[in-house]
Coordinates of C-alpha atoms in Angstrom, one line a residue:
Chain A
X1 CA 5.6 -16.4 13.5
X2 CA 2.6 -18.4 12.6
X3 CA 0.1 -18.7 10.0
X4 CA -3.5 -19.6 9.8
X5 CA -4.6 -21.7 7.0
X6 CA -7.9 -20.8 5.4
X7 CA -9.8 -23.3 7.6
X8 CA -7.8 -22.4 10.7
X9 CA -7.8 -20.2 13.6
X10 CA -9.2 -17.0 12.3
X11 CA -12.7 -18.2 12.2
X12 CA -12.7 -19.7 15.8
X13 CA -15.9 -21.3 17.0
X14 CA -19.2 -19.4 16.9
X15 CA -19.1 -17.2 19.9
X16 CA -22.3 -17.8 21.9
X17 CA -21.1 -18.1 25.5
X18 CA -22.1 -21.2 27.3
X19 CA -24.1 -21.3 30.4
X20 CA -27.3 -19.2 31.2
X21 CA -28.1 -15.8 29.8
X22 CA -27.7 -12.8 31.9
X23 CA -30.3 -12.1 34.6
X24 CA -31.6 -15.6 34.8
X25 CA -31.0 -16.0 38.5
X26 CA -27.9 -18.1 38.2
X27 CA -25.6 -15.2 38.4
X28 CA -23.1 -16.4 41.1
X29 CA -22.6 -19.7 39.2
X30 CA -22.2 -18.1 36.0
X31 CA -19.7 -15.7 37.3
X32 CA -17.6 -18.4 38.8
X33 CA -17.5 -20.4 35.5
X34 CA -16.6 -17.2 33.6
X35 CA -13.9 -16.6 36.1
X36 CA -12.6 -20.2 35.7
X37 CA -12.4 -19.9 32.0
X38 CA -10.6 -16.4 32.4
X39 CA -8.3 -18.2 34.6
X40 CA -7.0 -20.5 32.0
X41 CA -6.5 -17.7 29.7
X42 CA -4.9 -15.3 32.1
X43 CA -1.3 -16.5 31.9
X44 CA -1.2 -16.0 28.1
X45 CA -2.9 -12.6 28.3
X46 CA -0.6 -11.4 30.9
X47 CA 2.4 -12.8 29.0
X48 CA 1.2 -11.2 25.7
X49 CA 0.7 -7.8 27.3
X50 CA 4.1 -7.8 29.0
X51 CA 6.2 -9.4 26.1
X52 CA 4.6 -8.2 23.1
X53 CA 2.4 -5.3 23.5
X54 CA 4.6 -3.5 26.0
X55 CA 7.8 -3.8 23.9
X56 CA 5.7 -2.7 20.9
X57 CA 4.5 0.4 22.6
X58 CA 8.0 1.1 24.0
X59 CA 9.4 0.8 20.5
X60 CA 7.0 3.3 19.0
X61 CA 7.7 5.7 21.8
X62 CA 11.5 5.3 21.4
X63 CA 11.2 6.1 17.7
X64 CA 10.0 9.5 18.7
X65 CA 12.8 10.1 21.1
X66 CA 16.5 11.3 20.7
X67 CA 18.0 8.2 22.3
X68 CA 21.5 7.8 21.4
X69 CA 24.7 6.9 23.3
X70 CA 24.4 10.0 25.5
X71 CA 20.9 8.7 26.8
X72 CA 22.5 5.5 27.9
X73 CA 24.5 7.4 30.4
X74 CA 22.3 10.4 31.3
X75 CA 19.1 8.6 31.2
X76 CA 17.7 11.7 29.2
X77 CA 15.9 11.1 25.9
X78 CA 13.9 14.2 24.7
X79 CA 11.1 13.7 22.3
X80 CA 12.2 14.9 18.8
X81 CA 9.0 14.5 16.8
X82 CA 9.6 12.9 13.5
X83 CA 13.3 13.6 13.8
X84 CA 14.3 9.9 13.6
X85 CA 12.2 9.3 10.6
X86 CA 13.7 12.4 8.8
X87 CA 17.1 11.2 9.6
X88 CA 16.3 7.8 8.2
X89 CA 15.1 9.2 4.9
X90 CA 18.1 11.5 4.7
X91 CA 20.5 8.6 5.0
X92 CA 21.8 7.2 1.7
X93 CA 22.7 3.9 3.4
X94 CA 19.0 3.5 4.5
X95 CA 17.7 4.3 1.1
X96 CA 20.1 1.7 -0.2
X97 CA 18.9 -0.8 2.3
X98 CA 15.2 -0.3 1.2
X99 CA 16.2 -1.0 -2.5
X100 CA 18.1 -4.0 -1.2
X101 CA 15.1 -5.2 0.8
X102 CA 13.0 -5.0 -2.3
X103 CA 15.3 -7.1 -4.4
X104 CA 15.9 -9.6 -1.7
X105 CA 12.2 -10.0 -0.9
X106 CA 11.1 -10.2 -4.5
X107 CA 13.8 -12.7 -5.6
X108 CA 13.5 -14.8 -2.4
X109 CA 9.8 -15.1 -2.8
X110 CA 9.9 -15.9 -6.5
X111 CA 12.4 -18.5 -6.5
X112 CA 11.2 -20.2 -3.2
X113 CA 7.8 -20.4 -4.6
X114 CA 8.7 -21.7 -8.0
X115 CA 11.0 -24.4 -6.6
X116 CA 8.6 -25.2 -3.8
X117 CA 5.6 -25.5 -6.3
X118 CA 7.8 -27.8 -8.7
X119 CA 8.8 -30.0 -5.7
X120 CA 5.1 -30.1 -4.3
X121 CA 3.9 -31.2 -7.8
X122 CA 6.6 -33.6 -8.1
X123 CA 5.7 -35.3 -4.7
X124 CA 2.0 -35.3 -5.5
X125 CA 2.5 -38.6 -7.0
X126 CA 3.3 -41.4 -4.6
X127 CA 6.3 -43.6 -5.5
X128 CA 8.7 -45.8 -3.6
X129 CA 10.5 -43.7 -1.0
X130 CA 8.4 -40.6 -1.5
X131 CA 7.5 -40.0 2.1
X132 CA 11.1 -40.5 3.2
X133 CA 12.5 -38.1 0.6
X134 CA 9.8 -35.6 1.3
X135 CA 10.6 -35.4 5.0
X136 CA 14.4 -35.3 4.3
X137 CA 13.7 -32.1 2.3
X138 CA 12.5 -30.4 5.5
X139 CA 15.9 -30.5 7.1
X140 CA 17.0 -27.0 5.7
X141 CA 14.0 -25.4 7.4
X142 CA 14.6 -27.0 10.8
X143 CA 18.5 -26.0 11.0
X144 CA 19.5 -23.0 13.0
X145 CA 19.8 -20.2 10.5
X146 CA 23.3 -19.5 11.8
X147 CA 24.4 -22.9 10.8
X148 CA 22.9 -22.5 7.3
X149 CA 24.7 -19.1 7.0
X150 CA 28.0 -20.5 8.0
X151 CA 27.9 -23.4 5.6
X152 CA 26.9 -21.2 2.7
X153 CA 29.8 -18.8 3.6
X154 CA 32.3 -21.9 3.5
X155 CA 30.8 -23.2 0.2
X156 CA 30.9 -19.7 -1.4
X157 CA 34.5 -18.9 -0.1
X158 CA 36.5 -17.2 -2.9
X159 CA 39.5 -19.5 -2.9
X160 CA 38.5 -22.7 -1.0
X161 CA 34.8 -22.7 -1.7
X162 CA 33.3 -25.7 -3.5
X163 CA 31.0 -23.6 -5.7
X164 CA 34.1 -21.8 -7.2
X165 CA 35.9 -25.1 -7.6
X166 CA 33.0 -26.6 -9.5
X167 CA 32.5 -23.6 -11.6
X168 CA 36.3 -23.4 -12.5
X169 CA 36.6 -27.2 -13.0
X170 CA 33.6 -27.0 -15.5
X171 CA 35.0 -23.8 -17.2
X172 CA 31.8 -21.9 -16.5
X173 CA 34.1 -19.2 -15.1
X174 CA 37.7 -18.5 -15.8
X175 CA 38.5 -16.8 -12.6
X176 CA 37.0 -17.5 -9.0
X177 CA 33.9 -15.6 -8.3
X178 CA 34.4 -13.4 -5.1
X179 CA 30.9 -14.1 -4.0
X180 CA 30.5 -12.5 -0.6
X181 CA 33.6 -10.2 -1.1
X182 CA 32.3 -8.0 -3.9
X183 CA 29.4 -5.6 -3.9
X184 CA 28.3 -7.0 -7.2
X185 CA 27.7 -10.5 -6.2
X186 CA 27.2 -10.4 -2.5
X187 CA 23.5 -10.0 -2.8
X188 CA 23.3 -13.1 -5.0
X189 CA 25.3 -15.0 -2.4
X190 CA 22.9 -14.3 0.5
X191 CA 20.0 -14.8 -1.8
X192 CA 21.1 -18.3 -2.7
X193 CA 21.2 -19.2 1.0
X194 CA 17.9 -17.7 1.9
X195 CA 16.2 -19.4 -1.0
X196 CA 17.6 -22.8 0.0
X197 CA 16.2 -22.2 3.6
X198 CA 12.7 -21.2 2.3
X199 CA 12.0 -23.9 -0.2
X200 CA 10.9 -26.6 2.3
X201 CA 8.3 -24.3 3.9
X202 CA 6.7 -23.6 0.4
X203 CA 7.0 -27.1 -0.7
X204 CA 5.1 -28.4 2.4
X205 CA 2.3 -25.8 2.4
X206 CA 1.7 -26.1 -1.5
X207 CA 1.9 -30.0 -1.1
X208 CA -1.0 -29.8 1.4
X209 CA -2.9 -27.6 -1.0
X210 CA -2.4 -30.0 -3.9
X211 CA -3.6 -32.9 -1.8
X212 CA -6.8 -31.0 -1.2
X213 CA -7.7 -30.8 -4.8
X214 CA -10.0 -33.9 -5.7
X215 CA -8.5 -36.4 -8.2
X216 CA -11.8 -36.5 -10.0
X217 CA -11.3 -32.9 -11.3
X218 CA -8.3 -34.0 -13.2
X219 CA -9.9 -37.0 -14.5
X220 CA -12.7 -34.9 -15.8
X221 CA -10.4 -32.5 -17.4
X222 CA -8.5 -35.3 -19.1
X223 CA -11.8 -36.6 -20.5
X224 CA -12.5 -33.2 -21.9
X225 CA -9.2 -33.5 -23.7
X226 CA -7.1 -31.1 -21.4
X227 CA -3.4 -31.8 -21.7
X228 CA -1.1 -31.5 -18.6
X229 CA -0.4 -27.8 -19.0
X230 CA -4.1 -27.1 -19.5
X231 CA -4.9 -29.1 -16.4
X232 CA -2.3 -27.1 -14.3
X233 CA -3.7 -23.8 -15.6
X234 CA -7.4 -24.5 -15.4
X235 CA -7.7 -27.0 -12.5
X236 CA -4.5 -26.7 -10.3
X237 CA -3.9 -22.9 -10.4
X238 CA -7.5 -21.7 -9.5
X239 CA -7.9 -24.2 -6.8
X240 CA -4.5 -23.5 -5.2
X241 CA -5.1 -19.8 -5.2
X242 CA -6.0 -19.5 -1.4
X243 CA -2.9 -21.6 -0.6
X244 CA -0.6 -19.5 -2.8
X245 CA -2.0 -16.4 -1.0
X246 CA -0.9 -17.9 2.4
X247 CA 2.5 -19.1 1.2
X248 CA 3.3 -15.6 -0.4
X249 CA 2.0 -13.5 2.4
X250 CA 3.8 -15.4 5.0
X251 CA 6.9 -15.7 3.1
X252 CA 6.8 -11.9 2.6
X253 CA 6.3 -11.3 6.3
X254 CA 9.2 -13.7 7.1
X255 CA 11.6 -12.5 4.4
X256 CA 11.2 -8.9 5.7
X257 CA 12.6 -9.7 9.0
X258 CA 15.5 -12.0 7.9
X259 CA 18.5 -11.2 10.0
X260 CA 20.6 -14.1 10.9
X261 CA 21.4 -15.3 7.5
X262 CA 22.7 -11.8 6.3
X263 CA 24.4 -11.0 9.4
X264 CA 26.4 -14.3 9.4
X265 CA 27.4 -14.2 5.8
X266 CA 28.1 -10.5 5.2
X267 CA 27.0 -8.3 8.2
X268 CA 25.4 -6.1 5.5
X269 CA 28.5 -5.6 3.6
X270 CA 30.6 -5.4 1.4
X271 CA 30.0 -1.6 1.0
X272 CA 26.4 -2.0 2.4
X273 CA 25.6 -4.2 -0.6
X274 CA 23.5 -6.6 1.4
X275 CA 22.2 -4.4 4.1
X276 CA 18.3 -4.8 4.4
X277 CA 16.0 -2.5 6.6
X278 CA 16.3 -5.2 9.2
X279 CA 20.0 -5.6 9.3
X280 CA 20.6 -1.9 9.1
X281 CA 18.1 -1.2 11.8
X282 CA 19.9 -3.6 14.0
X283 CA 23.2 -1.9 12.9
X284 CA 21.8 1.5 14.0
X285 CA 20.8 0.2 17.5
X286 CA 23.4 -2.3 18.4
X287 CA 26.2 -1.7 15.8
X288 CA 28.2 0.6 18.1
X289 CA 26.8 3.9 17.3
X290 CA 23.8 3.3 19.7
X291 CA 21.2 5.1 17.6
X292 CA 18.4 3.4 19.4
X293 CA 15.8 6.0 18.4
X294 CA 16.6 5.8 14.7
X295 CA 16.9 2.0 14.9
X296 CA 13.4 1.8 16.6
X297 CA 12.1 4.0 13.7
X298 CA 13.4 1.5 11.1
X299 CA 11.8 -1.3 13.0
X300 CA 8.4 0.6 13.1
X301 CA 8.6 1.0 9.3
X302 CA 9.0 -2.8 9.0
X303 CA 6.0 -3.4 11.2
X304 CA 3.8 -1.1 9.2
X305 CA 4.8 -2.9 5.9
X306 CA 4.2 -6.2 7.3
X307 CA 1.0 -5.2 9.0
X308 CA -0.4 -3.8 5.7
X309 CA 0.2 -7.1 3.9
X310 CA -1.2 -9.0 6.7
X311 CA -4.4 -7.0 6.7
X312 CA -4.6 -7.2 2.9
X313 CA -4.2 -11.0 3.2
X314 CA -6.8 -11.4 6.0
X315 CA -9.3 -9.4 4.0
X316 CA -8.9 -11.3 0.8
X317 CA -9.2 -14.5 3.0
X318 CA -12.6 -13.3 4.5
X319 CA -13.8 -12.2 1.0
X320 CA -13.0 -15.7 -0.2
X321 CA -14.7 -17.6 2.7
X322 CA -17.5 -15.1 3.2
X323 CA -18.5 -15.0 -0.2
X324 CA -20.4 -18.3 -0.2
Chain B
X1 CA 7.5 -44.7 -14.2
X2 CA 7.6 -45.0 -10.4
X3 CA 11.3 -46.1 -10.6
X4 CA 12.2 -43.0 -12.7
X5 CA 10.4 -40.9 -10.1
X6 CA 12.3 -42.4 -7.3
X7 CA 15.6 -41.9 -9.1
X8 CA 14.7 -38.3 -9.8
X9 CA 13.6 -37.8 -6.2
X10 CA 16.8 -39.1 -4.8
X11 CA 18.8 -36.8 -7.1
X12 CA 16.8 -33.8 -6.0
X13 CA 17.2 -34.5 -2.4
X14 CA 20.9 -35.1 -2.9
X15 CA 21.3 -31.8 -4.6
X16 CA 19.2 -30.0 -1.9
X17 CA 20.9 -31.6 1.0
X18 CA 24.4 -31.2 -0.4
X19 CA 25.3 -28.3 1.8
X20 CA 24.7 -30.6 4.7
X21 CA 26.9 -33.1 3.3
X22 CA 29.6 -30.6 2.7
X23 CA 29.4 -29.4 6.3
X24 CA 29.8 -32.9 7.6
X25 CA 32.6 -33.7 5.1
X26 CA 34.6 -30.6 6.0
X27 CA 34.2 -31.3 9.8
X28 CA 36.1 -34.5 9.5
X29 CA 39.1 -33.1 7.5
X30 CA 42.2 -31.6 8.6
X31 CA 42.7 -27.9 8.1
X32 CA 45.5 -28.6 5.7
X33 CA 43.1 -30.7 3.5
X34 CA 40.5 -27.8 3.7
X35 CA 43.0 -25.2 2.6
X36 CA 43.8 -27.1 -0.7
X37 CA 42.8 -25.6 -3.9
X38 CA 40.9 -28.7 -5.0
X39 CA 38.0 -30.1 -2.9
X40 CA 38.1 -33.3 -1.2
X41 CA 34.8 -35.1 -1.8
X42 CA 35.3 -37.8 0.9
X43 CA 37.0 -37.0 4.3
X44 CA 39.5 -39.7 3.7
X45 CA 42.6 -39.6 5.9
X46 CA 40.7 -36.9 8.0
X47 CA 40.6 -36.2 11.6
X48 CA 38.3 -36.0 14.7
X49 CA 40.4 -32.9 15.8
X50 CA 37.6 -30.5 14.8
X51 CA 35.2 -32.2 17.1
X52 CA 37.7 -32.3 20.0
X53 CA 38.4 -28.6 19.6
X54 CA 34.6 -27.8 19.2
X55 CA 33.6 -29.7 22.5
X56 CA 36.7 -28.2 24.4
X57 CA 35.9 -24.6 23.3
X58 CA 32.1 -24.8 22.9
X59 CA 31.1 -27.0 25.7
X60 CA 29.9 -24.3 27.9
X61 CA 27.8 -22.7 24.9
X62 CA 26.4 -26.2 24.3
X63 CA 25.3 -26.4 27.9
X64 CA 23.9 -23.0 27.8
X65 CA 21.8 -23.8 24.8
X66 CA 20.3 -27.0 26.3
X67 CA 19.4 -25.2 29.5
X68 CA 17.9 -22.2 27.7
X69 CA 16.1 -24.6 25.2
X70 CA 14.6 -26.7 28.0
X71 CA 13.6 -23.7 30.0
X72 CA 11.8 -22.1 27.1
X73 CA 10.1 -25.3 26.2
X74 CA 8.7 -25.7 29.8
X75 CA 7.7 -22.1 30.0
X76 CA 5.9 -22.1 26.6
X77 CA 4.0 -25.3 27.4
X78 CA 2.9 -24.0 30.9
X79 CA 1.5 -20.9 29.3
X80 CA 0.2 -22.2 26.1
X81 CA -1.5 -25.3 27.1
X82 CA -4.3 -23.8 29.5
X83 CA -4.9 -21.0 27.0
X84 CA -5.3 -23.4 24.1
X85 CA -7.8 -25.4 26.3
X86 CA -9.7 -22.3 27.1
X87 CA -9.7 -21.3 23.6
X88 CA -10.6 -24.6 22.1
X89 CA -13.1 -26.2 24.5
X90 CA -14.3 -23.6 27.1
X91 CA -15.4 -21.0 24.7
X92 CA -13.7 -18.3 27.0
X93 CA -15.0 -14.8 26.6
X94 CA -12.6 -12.5 24.6
X95 CA -11.0 -15.7 23.0
X96 CA -11.6 -14.4 19.4
X97 CA -9.8 -11.2 20.2
X98 CA -6.9 -13.1 21.9
X99 CA -6.5 -15.3 18.8
X100 CA -6.2 -12.4 16.5
X101 CA -3.8 -10.7 18.8
X102 CA -1.5 -13.8 18.9
X103 CA -1.6 -13.8 15.1
X104 CA -0.7 -10.2 14.8
X105 CA 2.1 -10.1 17.3
X106 CA 3.9 -12.6 15.1
X107 CA 4.5 -9.8 12.6
X108 CA 6.7 -7.9 14.8
X109 CA 10.3 -8.3 13.6
X110 CA 12.9 -9.8 15.9
X111 CA 15.0 -6.5 15.8
X112 CA 12.2 -4.7 17.3
X113 CA 11.6 -7.3 20.0
X114 CA 15.4 -7.4 20.8
X115 CA 15.6 -3.6 21.0
X116 CA 12.7 -3.3 23.3
X117 CA 13.5 -6.4 25.4
X118 CA 17.1 -5.1 25.9
X119 CA 15.7 -2.1 27.6
X120 CA 13.2 -3.8 29.7
X121 CA 15.7 -6.5 30.9
X122 CA 18.4 -3.9 31.4
X123 CA 16.0 -2.0 33.9
X124 CA 15.1 -5.2 35.5
X125 CA 18.7 -6.1 35.8
X126 CA 18.5 -9.6 34.2
X127 CA 20.7 -9.0 31.0
X128 CA 23.3 -11.6 30.6
X129 CA 21.3 -14.3 32.5
X130 CA 19.6 -17.5 31.7
X131 CA 16.1 -16.1 32.4
X132 CA 16.7 -13.3 30.0
X133 CA 17.2 -15.7 27.1
X134 CA 14.4 -18.1 28.3
X135 CA 11.9 -15.3 28.6
X136 CA 12.9 -13.8 25.1
X137 CA 13.1 -17.0 23.4
X138 CA 9.7 -18.1 24.6
X139 CA 8.3 -15.1 22.6
X140 CA 9.1 -17.1 19.3
X141 CA 7.1 -20.2 20.5
X142 CA 4.2 -19.2 22.7
X143 CA 1.8 -17.8 20.1
X144 CA 2.7 -20.7 17.8
X145 CA 2.2 -23.3 20.6
X146 CA -1.2 -21.8 21.4
X147 CA -2.4 -22.1 17.9
X148 CA -1.2 -25.7 17.2
X149 CA -2.4 -26.9 20.5
X150 CA -5.8 -25.2 19.9
X151 CA -6.2 -26.7 16.6
X152 CA -5.6 -30.1 18.0
X153 CA -7.9 -29.6 21.1
X154 CA -10.8 -28.7 18.8
X155 CA -10.9 -32.1 17.6
X156 CA -11.5 -33.5 21.1
X157 CA -15.1 -34.7 21.2
X158 CA -17.3 -32.5 23.4
X159 CA -19.2 -35.6 24.6
X160 CA -16.1 -36.6 26.5
X161 CA -16.1 -33.4 28.5
X162 CA -19.9 -33.6 28.9
X163 CA -19.7 -37.1 30.3
X164 CA -17.0 -35.9 32.6
X165 CA -19.0 -33.1 33.8
X166 CA -22.0 -35.4 34.4
X167 CA -19.6 -37.4 36.7
X168 CA -19.0 -34.2 38.6
X169 CA -15.6 -33.3 37.1
X170 CA -15.0 -29.6 36.9
X171 CA -13.0 -27.7 34.1
X172 CA -9.9 -28.1 36.0
X173 CA -10.2 -31.8 36.4
X174 CA -11.4 -32.4 32.8
X175 CA -8.3 -30.5 31.8
X176 CA -5.9 -32.6 33.8
X177 CA -7.6 -35.9 33.3
X178 CA -8.9 -35.9 29.9
X179 CA -7.5 -33.1 27.8
X180 CA -3.8 -33.3 28.7
X181 CA -3.5 -37.0 28.2
X182 CA -5.4 -36.9 24.9
X183 CA -3.1 -34.0 23.7
X184 CA 0.1 -35.9 24.2
X185 CA 1.3 -35.8 20.7
X186 CA 0.3 -32.2 20.1
X187 CA 2.2 -31.4 23.3
X188 CA 5.4 -33.1 22.0
X189 CA 5.0 -31.3 18.8
X190 CA 4.6 -27.9 20.3
X191 CA 7.4 -28.6 22.9
X192 CA 9.8 -29.7 20.3
X193 CA 9.2 -26.7 18.2
X194 CA 9.7 -24.5 21.1
X195 CA 12.9 -26.1 21.9
X196 CA 14.1 -25.8 18.2
X197 CA 13.1 -22.1 18.1
X198 CA 15.1 -21.3 21.2
X199 CA 18.1 -23.6 20.2
X200 CA 18.4 -21.7 16.8
X201 CA 17.9 -18.1 18.2
X202 CA 20.8 -16.0 17.5
X203 CA 19.5 -12.4 17.6
X204 CA 18.3 -12.4 21.2
X205 CA 21.4 -14.2 22.3
X206 CA 23.6 -11.7 20.7
X207 CA 21.8 -8.8 22.0
X208 CA 20.6 -9.6 25.4
X209 CA 23.3 -12.0 26.6
X210 CA 26.4 -10.7 24.7
X211 CA 28.6 -9.9 27.6
X212 CA 27.7 -12.9 29.4
X213 CA 30.5 -15.7 29.7
X214 CA 28.2 -18.4 31.0
X215 CA 25.0 -17.8 29.2
X216 CA 25.6 -17.3 25.5
X217 CA 24.3 -20.2 23.5
X218 CA 26.0 -22.3 20.7
X219 CA 24.8 -20.1 17.9
X220 CA 26.7 -17.2 19.3
X221 CA 29.7 -19.5 19.8
X222 CA 29.5 -20.5 16.2
X223 CA 29.3 -16.9 15.0
X224 CA 32.2 -15.9 17.1
X225 CA 34.3 -18.5 15.5
X226 CA 33.9 -17.1 12.0
X227 CA 33.9 -13.7 13.3
X228 CA 33.1 -10.8 10.9
X229 CA 35.0 -11.1 7.8
X230 CA 38.2 -12.3 9.4
X231 CA 39.7 -15.2 7.7
X232 CA 39.2 -18.3 9.9
X233 CA 42.1 -20.8 9.8
X234 CA 40.3 -23.8 11.5
X235 CA 37.3 -24.3 9.4
X236 CA 37.1 -27.9 10.6
X237 CA 36.1 -27.0 14.1
X238 CA 33.8 -24.4 12.8
X239 CA 32.1 -27.1 10.8
X240 CA 32.2 -29.5 13.6
X241 CA 30.3 -26.9 15.8
X242 CA 27.9 -26.4 13.0
X243 CA 27.2 -30.2 12.9
X244 CA 26.7 -30.1 16.6
X245 CA 24.3 -27.3 16.3
X246 CA 22.3 -29.2 13.8
X247 CA 21.8 -32.3 15.9
X248 CA 18.5 -31.2 17.5
X249 CA 17.0 -30.6 14.1
X250 CA 18.1 -34.1 12.9
X251 CA 16.6 -35.7 16.2
X252 CA 13.5 -33.9 15.7
X253 CA 13.0 -35.0 12.2
X254 CA 13.6 -38.6 13.3
X255 CA 11.5 -38.5 16.5
X256 CA 8.5 -36.5 15.5
X257 CA 8.7 -36.8 11.6
X258 CA 5.0 -37.1 11.1
X259 CA 4.2 -34.3 13.4
X260 CA 6.7 -31.7 11.8
X261 CA 5.0 -31.5 8.5
X262 CA 1.5 -31.4 10.3
X263 CA 2.7 -28.8 12.7
X264 CA 4.2 -26.7 9.8
X265 CA 0.9 -26.7 7.9
X266 CA -1.2 -26.0 11.1
X267 CA 0.7 -23.3 11.6
X268 CA 4.2 -22.3 11.6
X269 CA 6.7 -20.2 9.8
X270 CA 10.0 -20.1 11.3
X271 CA 11.0 -16.8 12.9

């Protein structure tokens, strides 16, 4: 997925079409040029229609159909109104996955943001090797998520994992913690991995935001007697607000759909302790029961939530830039 | 003060990258060493056996990942470049609407796409094939590529294109002769990201190509190694496979270091 920073793509260029106005006697030429421009766009337009809009519409349609294992063989999938949605909200595992999603998203966002902001603030000053160190920090973000999940699964292993070995050696715990094997700690386990993956993104975007704040403002604040903490509160935070909005909105949209990390580490278990709406939706469709209709309904709910936040974000962005 | 910062910075990076060190460390140890109750901090007296096993057992998956990644990269650039040109420099009608659509489609969770594409590919009869994954994986990169290429092309001075037009070059020739060469860096960045997205994909591979023996990529190979909750005994070949799967990211960081951060902030969040 992609974001647009406040100065980015949302605004586009002012839209007056080039070429003559309508009815000025140059119609054939105008039409040719317009066709040519459309020709450059056509591949992506067709692609978007086939690979995004059509799947989306099919998914919405599917969520109102009784499409289970029987449909795979018979090809019959009668419409059942809100039946799939009702099934979801009567399902205790689904309700648990909703709570899990709230916990997973809130804690991921909070920790990624705070660590990312700390690092961005730290790297705001240039010092020997700062550029190199900053780009090295990007590696976790570029890694395939399956790799990240696998490595953390190994590090959090109950008997051979390095995390337990360190905790035991430093006497912070007296018995090994069954990180991914106990319903009480599994969520913490997947959270640690997901936070690790998300920190670089937060750092890069917030670092960019900090770079855009004029140094003169800090000097002026210092002259007025503002200490570090006051400078942060009265200069950094207010000026960083739009960027913070971007980071949190996109982080939220991304975290809602996290799949690989959880699937690789716990598959939603143990005892559904780490199922989120995403992994449970997948489980419904592809987990052996082939409840495709109910799975589609879970997916639609995710889109609605992500969409609401995106709309909220775009509107606040417009209010911010349009208020000049 | 600067020296203190460098020291702290090195420490922070060491902590953040420790999981990667631990992966590499484990990939060179023997399974007996890995099974010990106390960790070996250096792979002393280790083995290359993990890598031998990884290449022997995962070679086919590796090849599939390379082919699918390359295919998705080419497809993404072929689709996205002309569109970015039209959006940035030709003021194509409907461009604004298309931009909004490209932003919005990226909200759609992967599980929804996988569910729908499964059905579409199933009726088209292309499940378990290379095209299935190339087409599905490009959905991760196309909107992203259009947006970063467009952001770059906007900075190409209009005078250049006007001069070309005066010399009689049409939109197509201006695209091929001026815009494409000038956008080389942006094309490399967009292409590398497209490759990386396809390389890292697990969800599409595990739903659309699960029963294929030829076209399952390395991410699925790695996942199958550790299975679901079963106790793996050969963690060294698992970790060797993980290291091999991470190589494209490492290469990307070395080759396109400057562009990665720029690409990230122009516009990307990983899917």
